CSV table of C-alpha atoms in Angstrom, one decimal:
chain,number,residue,atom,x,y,z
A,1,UNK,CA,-44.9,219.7,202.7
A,2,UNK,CA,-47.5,221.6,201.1
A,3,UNK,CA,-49.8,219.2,199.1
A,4,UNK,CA,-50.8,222.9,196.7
A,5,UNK,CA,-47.0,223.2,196.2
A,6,UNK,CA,-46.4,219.5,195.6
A,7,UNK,CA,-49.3,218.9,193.0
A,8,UNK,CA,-48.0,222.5,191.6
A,9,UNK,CA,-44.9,221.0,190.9
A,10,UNK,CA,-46.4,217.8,189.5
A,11,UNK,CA,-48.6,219.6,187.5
A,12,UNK,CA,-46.1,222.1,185.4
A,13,UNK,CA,-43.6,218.9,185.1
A,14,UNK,CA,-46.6,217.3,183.2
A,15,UNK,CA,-46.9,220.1,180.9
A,16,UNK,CA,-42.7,220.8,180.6
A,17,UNK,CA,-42.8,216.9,179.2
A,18,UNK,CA,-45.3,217.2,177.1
A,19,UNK,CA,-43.0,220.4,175.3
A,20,UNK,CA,-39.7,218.6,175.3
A,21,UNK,CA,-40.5,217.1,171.4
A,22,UNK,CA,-40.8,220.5,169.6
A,23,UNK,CA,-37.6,222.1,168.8
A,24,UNK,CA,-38.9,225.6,167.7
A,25,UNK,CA,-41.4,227.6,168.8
A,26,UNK,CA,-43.4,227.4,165.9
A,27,UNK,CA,-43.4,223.6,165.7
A,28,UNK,CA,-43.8,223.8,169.4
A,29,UNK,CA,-47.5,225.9,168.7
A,30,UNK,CA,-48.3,223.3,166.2
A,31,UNK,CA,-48.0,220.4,168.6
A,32,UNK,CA,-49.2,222.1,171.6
A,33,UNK,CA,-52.6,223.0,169.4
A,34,UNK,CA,-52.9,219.4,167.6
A,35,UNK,CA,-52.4,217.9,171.7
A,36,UNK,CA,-55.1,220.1,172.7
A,37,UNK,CA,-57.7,219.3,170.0
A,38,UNK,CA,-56.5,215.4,170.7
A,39,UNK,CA,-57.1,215.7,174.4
A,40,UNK,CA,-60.1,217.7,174.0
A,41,UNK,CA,-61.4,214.7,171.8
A,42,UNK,CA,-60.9,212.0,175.0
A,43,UNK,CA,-62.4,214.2,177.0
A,44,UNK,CA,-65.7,213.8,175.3
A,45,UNK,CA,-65.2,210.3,174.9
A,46,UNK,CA,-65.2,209.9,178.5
A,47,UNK,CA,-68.0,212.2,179.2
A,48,UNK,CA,-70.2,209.8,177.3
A,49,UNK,CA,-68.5,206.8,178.9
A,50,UNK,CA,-69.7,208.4,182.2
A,51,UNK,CA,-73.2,208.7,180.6
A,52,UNK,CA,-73.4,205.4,180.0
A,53,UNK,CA,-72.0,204.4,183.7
A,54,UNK,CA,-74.4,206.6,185.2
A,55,UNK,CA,-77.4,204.8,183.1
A,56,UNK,CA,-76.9,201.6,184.2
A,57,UNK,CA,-76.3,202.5,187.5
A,58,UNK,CA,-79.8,204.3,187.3
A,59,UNK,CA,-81.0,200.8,185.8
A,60,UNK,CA,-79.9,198.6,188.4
A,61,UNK,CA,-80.8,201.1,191.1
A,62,UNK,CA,-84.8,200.3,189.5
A,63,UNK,CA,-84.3,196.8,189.5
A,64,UNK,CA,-83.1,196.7,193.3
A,65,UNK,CA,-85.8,199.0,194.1
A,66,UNK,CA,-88.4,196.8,192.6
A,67,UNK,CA,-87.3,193.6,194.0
A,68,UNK,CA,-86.6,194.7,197.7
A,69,UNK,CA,-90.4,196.3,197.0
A,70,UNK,CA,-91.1,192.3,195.9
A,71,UNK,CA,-89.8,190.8,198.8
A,72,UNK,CA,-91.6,193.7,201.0
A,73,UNK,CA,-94.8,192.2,199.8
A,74,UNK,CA,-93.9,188.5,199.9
A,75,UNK,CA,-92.7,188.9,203.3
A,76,UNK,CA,-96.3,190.2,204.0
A,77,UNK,CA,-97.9,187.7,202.1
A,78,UNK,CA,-95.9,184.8,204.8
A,79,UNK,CA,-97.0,186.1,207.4
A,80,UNK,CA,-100.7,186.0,206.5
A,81,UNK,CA,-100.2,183.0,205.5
A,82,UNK,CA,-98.4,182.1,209.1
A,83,UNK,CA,-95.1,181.5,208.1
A,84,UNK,CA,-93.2,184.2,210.3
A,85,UNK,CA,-89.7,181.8,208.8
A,86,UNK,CA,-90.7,182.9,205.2
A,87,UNK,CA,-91.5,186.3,206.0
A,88,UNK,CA,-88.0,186.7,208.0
A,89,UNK,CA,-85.5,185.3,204.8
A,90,UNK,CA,-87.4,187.7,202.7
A,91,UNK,CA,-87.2,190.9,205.3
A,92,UNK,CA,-83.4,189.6,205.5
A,93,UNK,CA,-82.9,189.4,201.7
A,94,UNK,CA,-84.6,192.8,201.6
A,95,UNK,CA,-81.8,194.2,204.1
A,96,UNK,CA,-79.1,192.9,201.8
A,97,UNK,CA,-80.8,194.9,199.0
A,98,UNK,CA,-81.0,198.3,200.8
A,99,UNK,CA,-77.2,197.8,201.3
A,100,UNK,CA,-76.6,197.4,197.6
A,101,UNK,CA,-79.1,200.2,196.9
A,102,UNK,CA,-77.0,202.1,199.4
A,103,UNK,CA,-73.6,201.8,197.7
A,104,UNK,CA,-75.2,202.3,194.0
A,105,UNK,CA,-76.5,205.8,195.5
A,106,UNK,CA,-73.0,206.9,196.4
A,107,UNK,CA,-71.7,206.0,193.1
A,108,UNK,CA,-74.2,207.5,191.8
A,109,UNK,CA,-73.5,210.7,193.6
A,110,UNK,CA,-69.9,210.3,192.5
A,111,UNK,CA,-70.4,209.5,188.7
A,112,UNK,CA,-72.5,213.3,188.8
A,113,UNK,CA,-69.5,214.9,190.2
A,114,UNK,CA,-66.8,213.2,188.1
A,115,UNK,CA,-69.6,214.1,184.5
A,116,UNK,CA,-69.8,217.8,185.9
A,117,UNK,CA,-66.1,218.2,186.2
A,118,UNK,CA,-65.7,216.6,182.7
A,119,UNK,CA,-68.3,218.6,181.6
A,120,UNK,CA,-66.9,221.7,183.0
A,121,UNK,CA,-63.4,220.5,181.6
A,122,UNK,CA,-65.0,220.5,178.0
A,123,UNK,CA,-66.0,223.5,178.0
A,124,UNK,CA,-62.6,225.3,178.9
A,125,UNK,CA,-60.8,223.5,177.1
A,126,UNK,CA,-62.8,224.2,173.8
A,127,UNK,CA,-62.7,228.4,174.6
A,128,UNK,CA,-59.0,227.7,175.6
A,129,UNK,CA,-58.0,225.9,172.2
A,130,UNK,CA,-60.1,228.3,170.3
A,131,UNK,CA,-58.4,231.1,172.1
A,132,UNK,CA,-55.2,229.5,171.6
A,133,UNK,CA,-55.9,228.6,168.2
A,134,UNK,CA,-55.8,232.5,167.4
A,135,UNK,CA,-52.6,233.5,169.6
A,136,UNK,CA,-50.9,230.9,167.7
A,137,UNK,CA,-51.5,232.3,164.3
A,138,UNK,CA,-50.2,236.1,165.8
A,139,UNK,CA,-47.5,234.6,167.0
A,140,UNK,CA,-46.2,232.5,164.3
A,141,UNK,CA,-46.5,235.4,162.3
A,142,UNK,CA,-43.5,237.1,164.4
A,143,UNK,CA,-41.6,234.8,166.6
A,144,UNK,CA,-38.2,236.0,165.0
A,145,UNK,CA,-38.6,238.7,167.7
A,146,UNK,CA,-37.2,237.9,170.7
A,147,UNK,CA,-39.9,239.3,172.7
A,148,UNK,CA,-42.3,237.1,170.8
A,149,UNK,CA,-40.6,233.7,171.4
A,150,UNK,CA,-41.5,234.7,175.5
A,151,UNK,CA,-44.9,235.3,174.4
A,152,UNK,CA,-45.0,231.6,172.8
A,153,UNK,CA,-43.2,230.0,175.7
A,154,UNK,CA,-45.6,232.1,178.3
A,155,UNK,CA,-48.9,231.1,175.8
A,156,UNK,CA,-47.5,227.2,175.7
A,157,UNK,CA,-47.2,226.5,179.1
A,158,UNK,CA,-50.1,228.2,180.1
A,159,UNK,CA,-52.4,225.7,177.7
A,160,UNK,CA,-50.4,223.1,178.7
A,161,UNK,CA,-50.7,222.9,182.1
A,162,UNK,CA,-54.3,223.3,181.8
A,163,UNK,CA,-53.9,219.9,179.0
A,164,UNK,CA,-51.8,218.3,182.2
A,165,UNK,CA,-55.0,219.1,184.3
A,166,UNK,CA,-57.6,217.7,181.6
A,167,UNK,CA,-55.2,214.7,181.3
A,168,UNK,CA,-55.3,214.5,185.2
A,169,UNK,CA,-59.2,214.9,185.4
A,170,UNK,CA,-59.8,212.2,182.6
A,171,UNK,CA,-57.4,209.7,184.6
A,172,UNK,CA,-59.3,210.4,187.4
A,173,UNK,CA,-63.2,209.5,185.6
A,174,UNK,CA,-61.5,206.8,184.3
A,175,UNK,CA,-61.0,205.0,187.3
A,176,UNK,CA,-63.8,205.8,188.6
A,177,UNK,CA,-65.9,204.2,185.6
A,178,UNK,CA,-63.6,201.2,186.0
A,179,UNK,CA,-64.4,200.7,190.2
A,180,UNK,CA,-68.3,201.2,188.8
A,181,UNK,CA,-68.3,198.6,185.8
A,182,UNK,CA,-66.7,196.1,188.6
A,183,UNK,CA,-69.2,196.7,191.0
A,184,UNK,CA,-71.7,197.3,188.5
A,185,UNK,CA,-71.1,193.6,187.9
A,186,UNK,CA,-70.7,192.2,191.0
A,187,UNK,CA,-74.4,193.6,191.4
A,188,UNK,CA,-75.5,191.6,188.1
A,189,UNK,CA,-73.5,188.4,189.3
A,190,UNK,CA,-74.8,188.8,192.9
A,191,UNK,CA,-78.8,188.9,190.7
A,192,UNK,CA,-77.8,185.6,188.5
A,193,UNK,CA,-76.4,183.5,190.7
A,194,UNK,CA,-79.7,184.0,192.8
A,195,UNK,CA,-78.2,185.2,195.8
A,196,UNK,CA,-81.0,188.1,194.9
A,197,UNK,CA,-83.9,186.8,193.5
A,198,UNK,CA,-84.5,187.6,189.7
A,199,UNK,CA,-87.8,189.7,189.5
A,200,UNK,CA,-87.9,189.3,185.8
A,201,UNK,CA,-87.3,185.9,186.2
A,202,UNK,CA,-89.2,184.2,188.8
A,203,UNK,CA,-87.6,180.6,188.5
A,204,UNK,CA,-85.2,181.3,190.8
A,205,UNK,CA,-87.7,182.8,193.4
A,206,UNK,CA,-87.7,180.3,196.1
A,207,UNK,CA,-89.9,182.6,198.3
A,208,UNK,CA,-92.6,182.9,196.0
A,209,UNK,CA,-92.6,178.8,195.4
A,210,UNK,CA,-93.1,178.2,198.6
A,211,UNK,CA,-95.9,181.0,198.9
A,212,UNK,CA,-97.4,179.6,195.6
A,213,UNK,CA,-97.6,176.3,197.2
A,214,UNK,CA,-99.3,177.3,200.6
A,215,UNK,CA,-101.9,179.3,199.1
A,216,UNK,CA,-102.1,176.7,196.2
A,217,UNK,CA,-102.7,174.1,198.6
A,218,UNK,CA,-105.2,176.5,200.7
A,219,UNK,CA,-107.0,176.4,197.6
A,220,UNK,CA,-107.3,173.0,196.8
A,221,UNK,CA,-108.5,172.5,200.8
A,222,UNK,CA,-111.4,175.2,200.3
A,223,UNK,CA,-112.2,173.5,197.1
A,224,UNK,CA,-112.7,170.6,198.5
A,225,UNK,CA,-114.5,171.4,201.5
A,226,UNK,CA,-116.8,173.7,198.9
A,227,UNK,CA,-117.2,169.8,197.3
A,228,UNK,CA,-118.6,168.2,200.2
A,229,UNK,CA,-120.8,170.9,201.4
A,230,UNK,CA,-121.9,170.6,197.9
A,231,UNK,CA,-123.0,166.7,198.2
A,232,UNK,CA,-123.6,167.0,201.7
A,233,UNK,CA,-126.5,169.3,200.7
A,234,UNK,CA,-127.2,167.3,197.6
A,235,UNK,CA,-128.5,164.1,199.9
A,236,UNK,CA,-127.0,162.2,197.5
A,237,UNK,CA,-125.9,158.7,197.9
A,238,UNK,CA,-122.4,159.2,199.9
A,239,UNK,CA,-122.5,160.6,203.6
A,240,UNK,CA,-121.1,164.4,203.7
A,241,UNK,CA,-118.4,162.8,206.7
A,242,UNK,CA,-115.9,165.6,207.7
A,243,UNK,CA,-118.5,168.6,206.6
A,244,UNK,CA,-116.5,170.7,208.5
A,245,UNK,CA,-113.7,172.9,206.0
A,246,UNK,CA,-110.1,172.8,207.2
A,247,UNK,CA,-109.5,176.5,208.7
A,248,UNK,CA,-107.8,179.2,206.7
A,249,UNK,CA,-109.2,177.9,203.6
A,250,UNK,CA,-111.0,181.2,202.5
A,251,UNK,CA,-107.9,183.3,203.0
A,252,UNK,CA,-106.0,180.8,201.1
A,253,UNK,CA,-108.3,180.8,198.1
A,254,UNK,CA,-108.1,184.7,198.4
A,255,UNK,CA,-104.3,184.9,198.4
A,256,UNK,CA,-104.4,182.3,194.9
A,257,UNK,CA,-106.6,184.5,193.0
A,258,UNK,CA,-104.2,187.3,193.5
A,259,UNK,CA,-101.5,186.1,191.8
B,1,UNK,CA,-51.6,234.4,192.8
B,2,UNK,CA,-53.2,232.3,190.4
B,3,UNK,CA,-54.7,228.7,192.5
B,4,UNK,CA,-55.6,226.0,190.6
B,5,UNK,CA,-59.0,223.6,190.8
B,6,UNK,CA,-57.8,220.3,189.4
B,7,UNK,CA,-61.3,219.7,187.2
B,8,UNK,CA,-62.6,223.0,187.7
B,9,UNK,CA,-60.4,225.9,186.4
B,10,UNK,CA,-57.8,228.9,187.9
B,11,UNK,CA,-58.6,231.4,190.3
B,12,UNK,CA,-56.9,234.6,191.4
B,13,UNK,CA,-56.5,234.9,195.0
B,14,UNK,CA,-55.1,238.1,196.5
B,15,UNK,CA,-52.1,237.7,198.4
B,16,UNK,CA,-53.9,238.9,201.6
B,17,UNK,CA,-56.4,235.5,201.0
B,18,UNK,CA,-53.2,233.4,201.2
B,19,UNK,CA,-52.6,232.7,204.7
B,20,UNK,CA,-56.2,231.3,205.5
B,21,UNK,CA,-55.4,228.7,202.4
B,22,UNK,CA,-52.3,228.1,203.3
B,23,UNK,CA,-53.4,226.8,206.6
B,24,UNK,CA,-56.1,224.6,205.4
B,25,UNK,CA,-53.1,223.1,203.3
B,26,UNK,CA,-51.4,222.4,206.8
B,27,UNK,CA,-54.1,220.8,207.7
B,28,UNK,CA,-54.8,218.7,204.5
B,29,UNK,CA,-51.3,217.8,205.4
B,30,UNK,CA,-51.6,216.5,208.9
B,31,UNK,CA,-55.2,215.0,207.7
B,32,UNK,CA,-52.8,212.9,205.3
B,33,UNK,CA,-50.1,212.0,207.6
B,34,UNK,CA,-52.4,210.2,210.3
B,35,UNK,CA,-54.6,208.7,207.7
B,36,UNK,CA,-58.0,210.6,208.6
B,37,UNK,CA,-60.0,210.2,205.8
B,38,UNK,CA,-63.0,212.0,207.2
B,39,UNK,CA,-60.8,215.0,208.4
B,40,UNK,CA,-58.9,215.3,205.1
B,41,UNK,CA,-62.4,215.2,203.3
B,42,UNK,CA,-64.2,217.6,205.0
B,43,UNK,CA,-60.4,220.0,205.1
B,44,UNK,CA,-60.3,219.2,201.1
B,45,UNK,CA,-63.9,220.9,201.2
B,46,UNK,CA,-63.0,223.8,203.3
B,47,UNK,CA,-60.1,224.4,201.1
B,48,UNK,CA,-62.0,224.0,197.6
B,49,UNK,CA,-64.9,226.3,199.3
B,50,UNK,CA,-61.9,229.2,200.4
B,51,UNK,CA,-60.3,229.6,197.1
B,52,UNK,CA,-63.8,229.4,195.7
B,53,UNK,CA,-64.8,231.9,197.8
B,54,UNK,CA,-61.8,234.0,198.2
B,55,UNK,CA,-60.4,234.0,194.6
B,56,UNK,CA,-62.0,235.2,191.1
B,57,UNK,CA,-62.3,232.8,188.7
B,58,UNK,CA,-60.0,233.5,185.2
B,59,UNK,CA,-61.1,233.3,182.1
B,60,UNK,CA,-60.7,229.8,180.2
B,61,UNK,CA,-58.4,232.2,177.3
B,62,UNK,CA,-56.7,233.7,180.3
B,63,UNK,CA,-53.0,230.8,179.3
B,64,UNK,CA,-51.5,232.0,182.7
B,65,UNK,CA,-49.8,229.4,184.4
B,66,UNK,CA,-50.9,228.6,188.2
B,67,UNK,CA,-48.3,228.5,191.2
B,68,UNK,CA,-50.8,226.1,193.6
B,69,UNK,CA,-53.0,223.1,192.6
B,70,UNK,CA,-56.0,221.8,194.5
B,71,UNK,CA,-56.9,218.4,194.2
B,72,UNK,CA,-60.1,217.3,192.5
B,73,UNK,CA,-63.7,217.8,194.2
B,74,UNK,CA,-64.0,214.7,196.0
B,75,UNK,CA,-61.0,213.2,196.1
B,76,UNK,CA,-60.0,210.5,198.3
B,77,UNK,CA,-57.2,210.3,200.4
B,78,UNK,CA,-55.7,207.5,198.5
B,79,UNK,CA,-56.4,209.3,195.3
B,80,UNK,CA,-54.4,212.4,196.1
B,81,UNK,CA,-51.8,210.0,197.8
B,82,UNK,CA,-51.8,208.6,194.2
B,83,UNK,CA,-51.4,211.6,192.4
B,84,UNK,CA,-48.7,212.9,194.5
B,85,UNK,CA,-46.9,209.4,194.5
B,86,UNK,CA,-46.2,210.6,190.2
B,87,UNK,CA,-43.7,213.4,191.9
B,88,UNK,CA,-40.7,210.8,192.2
């Protein structure tokens, strides 16, 4: 059956419940208005909840960006210093960020949709409660004709089913911010537990130890061949034995300074 | 006849525009029934883009009721299963 007929249906039965507490017409205006001004209310709430989603999606989309940029450059870094094993865990870690940066992109995508459809949903809503607000006050002023009381049940339903939507739209954003937060952390968890490595943090870089050491020991071998050429050329008392510097030493002292 | 955007607002589409909606409905529907997510995505689209196109859009003080609803701009399959799972 027709999904347009079906969600028709759903819809109006919505806005019929919503009506069932008022027993006249006039206390059914005053209802319908103080639900409209209620619902309008959430409605902003959850555009600024969506706000916020959207920041920190933005935030941990930087972070991701800056660390798979991190291990870009590490991974370089290994392999001038010959470790193609290093530079391969820190292309693969980078693969498991572009993933992640993948999915935050099509949240991201999402959380615009579901803040421009709140957005839009505002702004109805506001010209429809003002314009209600004003039909109500005509009304009231004559419901004892019968003509009138058609009038209120026509101008009821109408803003009701467009509350029903509103109500619909801000379940809607609402799960969707909920699906985001628990990604959202999964993503920080996925960063703490060092499954990612922190790039505020550095303590829990493994890849960068293990380049600190090699170029930290290149050093000290450059060092010390500097040393001995030193004394060798000194003539002092002790033989210059093993003149000859270890190779790689320069590139490794090069490397050190840089960090 | 007055269509429905969930989200987005009412539009009036003449009767003449109803046929070419009503089919992309039929197909929403068979999307639905074999579980094609990509199908029923790209038919929800169609369908959004027709009454878009097709209709005018009323007035926000315009308290007319709708006959047809559309789901929500990028819905997913199990969303609009969700939604139409309140019915019972």
């Amino acid at each position: 059956m027709s999904v347009m007929k079906r969600l028709s249906g759903i819809l109006q039965a919505k806005a019929n419940k919503a009506l069932d507490r008022a027993e006249n017409p006039a206390d059914m205006l005053d209802l319908s208005y103080e639900k409209q001004v209620e619902n309008l209310q959430k409605v902003r709430r959850a555009i600024a909840d969506v706000a916020t989603a959207k920041k920190r999606l933005e935030l941990q989309a930087t972070q991701l960006q800056a660390q798979a940029q991190k291990l870009q450059d590490q991974a370089k870094q290994a392999l001038a210093q010959g470790n193609e094993d290093l530079a391969r865990e820190a292309l693969s870690r980078r693969a498991t960020l572009a993933d992640q940066l993948q999915g935050l992109g099509t949240q991201h995508q999402q959380v615009e949709t579901q803040l421009q459809q709140l957005e839009t949903t505002a702004t109805r809503l506001q010209t429809q409660v003002d314009a209600f607000r004003t039909k109500k006050e005509t009304l009231k002023a004559s419901y004892t004709a019968s003509k009138a009381q058609a009038s209120i049940g026509e101008a009821v339903s109408g803003i009701s089913e467009s509350m029903s939507d509103a109500g619909m739209t801000l379940d809607r954003a609402q799960e969707k911010i909920a699906q985001m937060q628990a990604r959202a952390g999964a993503v920080d968890e996925l960063i703490d537990t060092g499954a990612l490595p922190d790039v505020l943090g550095g303590g829990g870089d493994d890849i960068q130890k293990q380049l600190d050491a090699a170029s930290q020991s290149g050093q000290v071998d450059a060092e010390l061949a500097a040393l001995k050429a030193q004394m060798g050329a000194g003539g002092g008392g002790l033989p210059a034995g093993g003149a000859a510097p270890e190779g790689g030493g320069d590139a490794g002292a090069g490397e050190g300074g840089a960090s | 006849m007055i269509v429905r955007i969930l989200g987005e607002g009412r539009y009036e589409v003449p009767e003449g525009d109803l046929p070419a909606i009503e089919q992309l409905d039929a197909t929403l529907v068979d999307a639905m029934e074999r579980g094609d997510e990509a199908a029923f995505s790209g038919t929800l689209a169609d369908l959004i883009g027709q009454v878009r196109h097709t209709g005018t859009l009323l007035p926000a003080d315009d308290l007319r009721t709708s006959e047809l609803a559309v789901p929500h701009e990028g819905s997913t399959l199990a969303e609009v299963r969700a939604l139409l799972a309140e019915e019972g």
